[in-house]
Amino acid sequence: MDKVDAQYLLGIVDCLGHFSIFTYKNYSYPKFIVYTQNRNIANLLYSFFNIGKITVKTKSRKKPIYIYSVTKCDELKKIINFFETHKLQIKYHEFIKFKEFFAKWHPKVQKRSREENIKALEKAISMYKGGVPVKEIVSKTGVSLNRLYIILKAYNLRRYKKVKNVSNIVYPIVKK
C-alpha cells in the first residue's frame, strides 16, 4: 500500500485503537494507543502519521503484540486534528472525551528555550540563597527538583543551620 486510505485507518482505530487517559502519581495524561498482533498495521500507522512510537510486548508461547502509541503534546494535536476531520464510528464518544480532556490538560514538562531555562535556574539559585523553601522554589520557577539539586551541588551551595545563642553554655573548669 503506497497511499493509505483514511477510511482504512479509521476502521483500524475503531477496531483496535484506544483514546486513553492514564493516571500516575496524581498526574493524568492523554495517550492514543493501537494494540495489534500485525506488525504491518503498527508500521502503517507510524508511517502515515510520522509520529509516535512502536513497542513490542512478548509473552512466552504467544504471538507478540505491537503497540503504536502517541503521548507527546504536539503529536497528540496532530492525531486530534486527523480525527476531527475524519469521523470515527464506534470510538467517536471516546474520542470526544479524550479531546475535552486534552483541551484542559497541561503537560507536566513544558518546553522552554535555553535562555528561559538559564533565567529560571538563576532565579531558583537566588531564591535558594534567600532561604526560600525548596518546594516553593520548584513550584514558582518550574525547575525540576532533580535539576535544582544537581545545580546546587555543582555550585557547592548548601544551607547551613543557624547557630543558636551559645552565651549561656557553661564550660567545665579544668584544673591543672
PDB file of C-alpha atoms in Angstrom:
ATOM      1  CA  MET A   1       0.000   0.000   0.000  1.00  0.00           C
ATOM      2  CA  ASP A   2       1.751   3.108  -1.180  1.00  0.00           C
ATOM      3  CA  LYS A   3      -1.010   5.516  -0.282  1.00  0.00           C
ATOM      4  CA  VAL A   4      -3.209   4.717   2.686  1.00  0.00           C
ATOM      5  CA  ASP A   5      -6.899   5.492   2.588  1.00  0.00           C
ATOM      6  CA  ALA A   6      -8.110   7.496   5.610  1.00  0.00           C
ATOM      7  CA  GLN A   7     -11.199   5.270   5.862  1.00  0.00           C
ATOM      8  CA  TYR A   8      -8.946   2.228   6.226  1.00  0.00           C
ATOM      9  CA  LEU A   9      -7.141   3.898   9.151  1.00  0.00           C
ATOM     10  CA  LEU A  10     -10.476   4.847  10.719  1.00  0.00           C
ATOM     11  CA  GLY A  11     -11.518   1.202  10.573  1.00  0.00           C
ATOM     12  CA  ILE A  12      -8.283   0.095  12.236  1.00  0.00           C
ATOM     13  CA  VAL A  13      -8.641   2.648  15.037  1.00  0.00           C
ATOM     14  CA  ASP A  14     -12.351   1.870  15.521  1.00  0.00           C
ATOM     15  CA  CYS A  15     -11.425  -1.776  15.956  1.00  0.00           C
ATOM     16  CA  LEU A  16      -8.049  -1.744  17.711  1.00  0.00           C
ATOM     17  CA  GLY A  17      -7.475   1.801  18.979  1.00  0.00           C
ATOM     18  CA  HIS A  18      -7.963   3.499  22.329  1.00  0.00           C
ATOM     19  CA  PHE A  19      -8.097   7.121  23.375  1.00  0.00           C
ATOM     20  CA  SER A  20      -6.975   6.747  26.968  1.00  0.00           C
ATOM     21  CA  ILE A  21      -6.298   8.927  29.981  1.00  0.00           C
ATOM     22  CA  PHE A  22      -3.640   7.468  32.261  1.00  0.00           C
ATOM     23  CA  THR A  23      -3.017   8.474  35.854  1.00  0.00           C
ATOM     24  CA  TYR A  24       0.352   8.125  37.539  1.00  0.00           C
ATOM     25  CA  LYS A  25       1.138   9.569  40.976  1.00  0.00           C
ATOM     26  CA  ASN A  26      -1.637  12.194  40.972  1.00  0.00           C
ATOM     27  CA  TYR A  27      -0.848  13.242  37.400  1.00  0.00           C
ATOM     28  CA  SER A  28      -3.097  12.394  34.451  1.00  0.00           C
ATOM     29  CA  TYR A  29      -2.040  12.440  30.824  1.00  0.00           C
ATOM     30  CA  PRO A  30      -3.670  11.502  27.493  1.00  0.00           C
ATOM     31  CA  LYS A  31      -2.408   8.662  25.334  1.00  0.00           C
ATOM     32  CA  PHE A  32      -3.509   7.355  21.941  1.00  0.00           C
ATOM     33  CA  ILE A  33      -2.852   3.612  21.602  1.00  0.00           C
ATOM     34  CA  VAL A  34      -3.423   0.903  18.991  1.00  0.00           C
ATOM     35  CA  TYR A  35      -2.780  -2.725  20.004  1.00  0.00           C
ATOM     36  CA  THR A  36      -2.294  -5.254  17.208  1.00  0.00           C
ATOM     37  CA  GLN A  37      -0.650  -8.600  16.541  1.00  0.00           C
ATOM     38  CA  ASN A  38       0.138  -7.497  12.996  1.00  0.00           C
ATOM     39  CA  ARG A  39       3.429  -5.611  12.675  1.00  0.00           C
ATOM     40  CA  ASN A  40       2.370  -4.176   9.299  1.00  0.00           C
ATOM     41  CA  ILE A  41      -0.602  -2.356  10.851  1.00  0.00           C
ATOM     42  CA  ALA A  42       1.608  -0.753  13.512  1.00  0.00           C
ATOM     43  CA  ASN A  43       4.140   0.265  10.851  1.00  0.00           C
ATOM     44  CA  LEU A  44       1.337   1.599   8.651  1.00  0.00           C
ATOM     45  CA  LEU A  45       0.087   3.900  11.428  1.00  0.00           C
ATOM     46  CA  TYR A  46       3.611   5.035  12.218  1.00  0.00           C
ATOM     47  CA  SER A  47       4.422   5.804   8.585  1.00  0.00           C
ATOM     48  CA  PHE A  48       1.070   7.531   7.974  1.00  0.00           C
ATOM     49  CA  PHE A  49       1.274   9.929  10.928  1.00  0.00           C
ATOM     50  CA  ASN A  50       5.114  10.112  11.120  1.00  0.00           C
ATOM     51  CA  ILE A  51       4.835  10.425  14.909  1.00  0.00           C
ATOM     52  CA  GLY A  52       4.586   8.198  17.967  1.00  0.00           C
ATOM     53  CA  LYS A  53       6.450   5.012  18.692  1.00  0.00           C
ATOM     54  CA  ILE A  54       6.037   1.274  18.308  1.00  0.00           C
ATOM     55  CA  THR A  55       6.820  -1.078  21.172  1.00  0.00           C
ATOM     56  CA  VAL A  56       6.627  -4.854  21.200  1.00  0.00           C
ATOM     57  CA  LYS A  57       5.372  -6.959  24.091  1.00  0.00           C
ATOM     58  CA  THR A  58       6.050 -10.652  24.008  1.00  0.00           C
ATOM     59  CA  LYS A  59       4.884 -13.327  26.366  1.00  0.00           C
ATOM     60  CA  SER A  60       6.084 -16.897  26.290  1.00  0.00           C
ATOM     61  CA  ARG A  61       4.296 -19.123  23.733  1.00  0.00           C
ATOM     62  CA  LYS A  62       2.171 -16.261  22.412  1.00  0.00           C
ATOM     63  CA  LYS A  63       2.352 -14.003  19.410  1.00  0.00           C
ATOM     64  CA  PRO A  64       3.986 -10.640  20.027  1.00  0.00           C
ATOM     65  CA  ILE A  65       1.726  -7.620  20.482  1.00  0.00           C
ATOM     66  CA  TYR A  66       2.727  -4.448  18.653  1.00  0.00           C
ATOM     67  CA  ILE A  67       1.710  -1.242  20.393  1.00  0.00           C
ATOM     68  CA  TYR A  68       1.570   2.013  18.464  1.00  0.00           C
ATOM     69  CA  SER A  69       1.335   4.875  20.969  1.00  0.00           C
ATOM     70  CA  VAL A  70       1.376   8.667  20.958  1.00  0.00           C
ATOM     71  CA  THR A  71       1.857  10.677  24.180  1.00  0.00           C
ATOM     72  CA  LYS A  72       3.691  13.895  23.286  1.00  0.00           C
ATOM     73  CA  CYS A  73       1.593  17.064  23.284  1.00  0.00           C
ATOM     74  CA  ASP A  74       2.473  18.233  19.749  1.00  0.00           C
ATOM     75  CA  GLU A  75       1.964  14.752  18.333  1.00  0.00           C
ATOM     76  CA  LEU A  76      -1.408  14.356  20.052  1.00  0.00           C
ATOM     77  CA  LYS A  77      -2.545  17.608  18.409  1.00  0.00           C
ATOM     78  CA  LYS A  78      -1.860  16.027  15.024  1.00  0.00           C
ATOM     79  CA  ILE A  79      -3.862  12.908  15.987  1.00  0.00           C
ATOM     80  CA  ILE A  80      -6.771  15.018  17.253  1.00  0.00           C
ATOM     81  CA  ASN A  81      -6.793  17.132  14.077  1.00  0.00           C
ATOM     82  CA  PHE A  82      -6.924  13.996  11.932  1.00  0.00           C
ATOM     83  CA  PHE A  83      -9.858  12.508  13.844  1.00  0.00           C
ATOM     84  CA  GLU A  84     -11.733  15.819  13.848  1.00  0.00           C
ATOM     85  CA  THR A  85     -11.703  15.860  10.049  1.00  0.00           C
ATOM     86  CA  HIS A  86     -12.279  12.100   9.698  1.00  0.00           C
ATOM     87  CA  LYS A  87     -15.133  10.951  11.949  1.00  0.00           C
ATOM     88  CA  LEU A  88     -14.889   7.686  13.837  1.00  0.00           C
ATOM     89  CA  GLN A  89     -17.960   5.451  14.067  1.00  0.00           C
ATOM     90  CA  ILE A  90     -17.508   3.251  17.134  1.00  0.00           C
ATOM     91  CA  LYS A  91     -14.944   5.220  19.179  1.00  0.00           C
ATOM     92  CA  TYR A  92     -16.440   8.656  18.473  1.00  0.00           C
ATOM     93  CA  HIS A  93     -17.647   9.335  22.051  1.00  0.00           C
ATOM     94  CA  GLU A  94     -14.356   8.068  23.490  1.00  0.00           C
ATOM     95  CA  PHE A  95     -12.549  10.479  21.151  1.00  0.00           C
ATOM     96  CA  ILE A  96     -14.761  13.421  22.226  1.00  0.00           C
ATOM     97  CA  LYS A  97     -13.985  12.791  25.923  1.00  0.00           C
ATOM     98  CA  PHE A  98     -10.301  12.468  25.043  1.00  0.00           C
ATOM     99  CA  LYS A  99     -10.367  15.765  23.115  1.00  0.00           C
ATOM    100  CA  GLU A 100     -12.121  17.565  26.005  1.00  0.00           C
ATOM    101  CA  PHE A 101      -9.520  16.293  28.466  1.00  0.00           C
ATOM    102  CA  PHE A 102      -6.703  17.306  26.118  1.00  0.00           C
ATOM    103  CA  ALA A 103      -8.097  20.858  25.842  1.00  0.00           C
ATOM    104  CA  LYS A 104      -7.886  21.283  29.646  1.00  0.00           C
ATOM    105  CA  TRP A 105      -4.660  19.319  30.103  1.00  0.00           C
ATOM    106  CA  HIS A 106      -1.303  20.984  30.717  1.00  0.00           C
ATOM    107  CA  PRO A 107       1.838  18.943  30.097  1.00  0.00           C
ATOM    108  CA  LYS A 108       3.979  18.404  33.171  1.00  0.00           C
ATOM    109  CA  VAL A 109       7.141  19.344  31.324  1.00  0.00           C
ATOM    110  CA  GLN A 110       6.826  22.430  29.202  1.00  0.00           C
ATOM    111  CA  LYS A 111       9.466  23.179  26.618  1.00  0.00           C
ATOM    112  CA  ARG A 112      11.477  26.324  27.239  1.00  0.00           C
ATOM    113  CA  SER A 113      14.292  27.907  25.326  1.00  0.00           C
ATOM    114  CA  ARG A 114      17.839  27.705  26.638  1.00  0.00           C
ATOM    115  CA  GLU A 115      17.713  31.348  27.738  1.00  0.00           C
ATOM    116  CA  GLU A 116      14.453  30.788  29.632  1.00  0.00           C
ATOM    117  CA  ASN A 117      15.965  27.755  31.376  1.00  0.00           C
ATOM    118  CA  ILE A 118      19.029  29.751  32.412  1.00  0.00           C
ATOM    119  CA  LYS A 119      16.860  32.574  33.788  1.00  0.00           C
ATOM    120  CA  ALA A 120      14.700  30.099  35.705  1.00  0.00           C
ATOM    121  CA  LEU A 121      17.785  28.421  37.200  1.00  0.00           C
ATOM    122  CA  GLU A 122      19.304  31.781  38.167  1.00  0.00           C
ATOM    123  CA  LYS A 123      16.042  32.750  39.847  1.00  0.00           C
ATOM    124  CA  ALA A 124      15.926  29.399  41.656  1.00  0.00           C
ATOM    125  CA  ILE A 125      19.501  29.824  42.917  1.00  0.00           C
ATOM    126  CA  SER A 126      18.834  33.345  44.190  1.00  0.00           C
ATOM    127  CA  MET A 127      15.651  32.155  45.914  1.00  0.00           C
ATOM    128  CA  TYR A 128      17.609  29.281  47.479  1.00  0.00           C
ATOM    129  CA  LYS A 129      20.277  31.670  48.766  1.00  0.00           C
ATOM    130  CA  GLY A 130      17.486  33.841  50.170  1.00  0.00           C
ATOM    131  CA  GLY A 131      16.194  30.952  52.270  1.00  0.00           C
ATOM    132  CA  VAL A 132      13.023  30.159  50.311  1.00  0.00           C
ATOM    133  CA  PRO A 133      11.845  26.540  50.847  1.00  0.00           C
ATOM    134  CA  VAL A 134      12.758  24.159  48.026  1.00  0.00           C
ATOM    135  CA  LYS A 135       9.148  23.136  47.313  1.00  0.00           C
ATOM    136  CA  GLU A 136       8.202  26.773  46.826  1.00  0.00           C
ATOM    137  CA  ILE A 137      11.180  27.320  44.510  1.00  0.00           C
ATOM    138  CA  VAL A 138      10.144  24.355  42.348  1.00  0.00           C
ATOM    139  CA  SER A 139       6.520  25.491  42.121  1.00  0.00           C
ATOM    140  CA  LYS A 140       7.355  29.132  41.325  1.00  0.00           C
ATOM    141  CA  THR A 141      10.191  28.625  38.842  1.00  0.00           C
ATOM    142  CA  GLY A 142       9.137  25.394  37.139  1.00  0.00           C
ATOM    143  CA  VAL A 143      12.620  23.945  37.592  1.00  0.00           C
ATOM    144  CA  SER A 144      12.521  20.233  38.365  1.00  0.00           C
ATOM    145  CA  LEU A 145      13.639  19.179  41.821  1.00  0.00           C
ATOM    146  CA  ASN A 146      16.352  16.884  40.448  1.00  0.00           C
ATOM    147  CA  ARG A 147      17.777  19.607  38.220  1.00  0.00           C
ATOM    148  CA  LEU A 148      17.758  22.087  41.112  1.00  0.00           C
ATOM    149  CA  TYR A 149      19.704  19.706  43.351  1.00  0.00           C
ATOM    150  CA  ILE A 150      22.210  18.986  40.559  1.00  0.00           C
ATOM    151  CA  ILE A 151      22.840  22.716  40.043  1.00  0.00           C
ATOM    152  CA  LEU A 152      23.123  23.393  43.776  1.00  0.00           C
ATOM    153  CA  LYS A 153      25.610  20.553  44.140  1.00  0.00           C
ATOM    154  CA  ALA A 154      27.606  21.768  41.120  1.00  0.00           C
ATOM    155  CA  TYR A 155      27.879  25.259  42.623  1.00  0.00           C
ATOM    156  CA  ASN A 156      28.548  23.736  46.073  1.00  0.00           C
ATOM    157  CA  LEU A 157      25.638  25.659  47.567  1.00  0.00           C
ATOM    158  CA  ARG A 158      24.444  24.454  50.945  1.00  0.00           C
ATOM    159  CA  ARG A 159      22.227  25.887  53.582  1.00  0.00           C
ATOM    160  CA  TYR A 160      23.736  25.899  56.993  1.00  0.00           C
ATOM    161  CA  LYS A 161      21.628  25.822  60.114  1.00  0.00           C
ATOM    162  CA  LYS A 162      21.877  28.997  62.133  1.00  0.00           C
ATOM    163  CA  VAL A 163      23.753  28.528  65.362  1.00  0.00           C
ATOM    164  CA  LYS A 164      21.630  29.290  68.402  1.00  0.00           C
ATOM    165  CA  ASN A 165      22.790  31.701  71.040  1.00  0.00           C
ATOM    166  CA  VAL A 166      25.621  29.940  72.838  1.00  0.00           C
ATOM    167  CA  SER A 167      26.337  32.540  75.523  1.00  0.00           C
ATOM    168  CA  ASN A 168      24.570  30.573  78.253  1.00  0.00           C
ATOM    169  CA  ILE A 169      26.612  27.391  77.808  1.00  0.00           C
ATOM    170  CA  VAL A 170      28.699  26.527  80.894  1.00  0.00           C
ATOM    171  CA  TYR A 171      32.089  25.050  80.215  1.00  0.00           C
ATOM    172  CA  PRO A 172      33.680  22.842  82.856  1.00  0.00           C
ATOM    173  CA  ILE A 173      36.714  24.232  84.617  1.00  0.00           C
ATOM    174  CA  VAL A 174      39.751  22.105  84.132  1.00  0.00           C
ATOM    175  CA  LYS A 175      42.328  22.202  86.965  1.00  0.00           C
ATOM    176  CA  LYS A 176      45.964  21.568  86.263  1.00  0.00           C
TER     177      LYS A 176
END
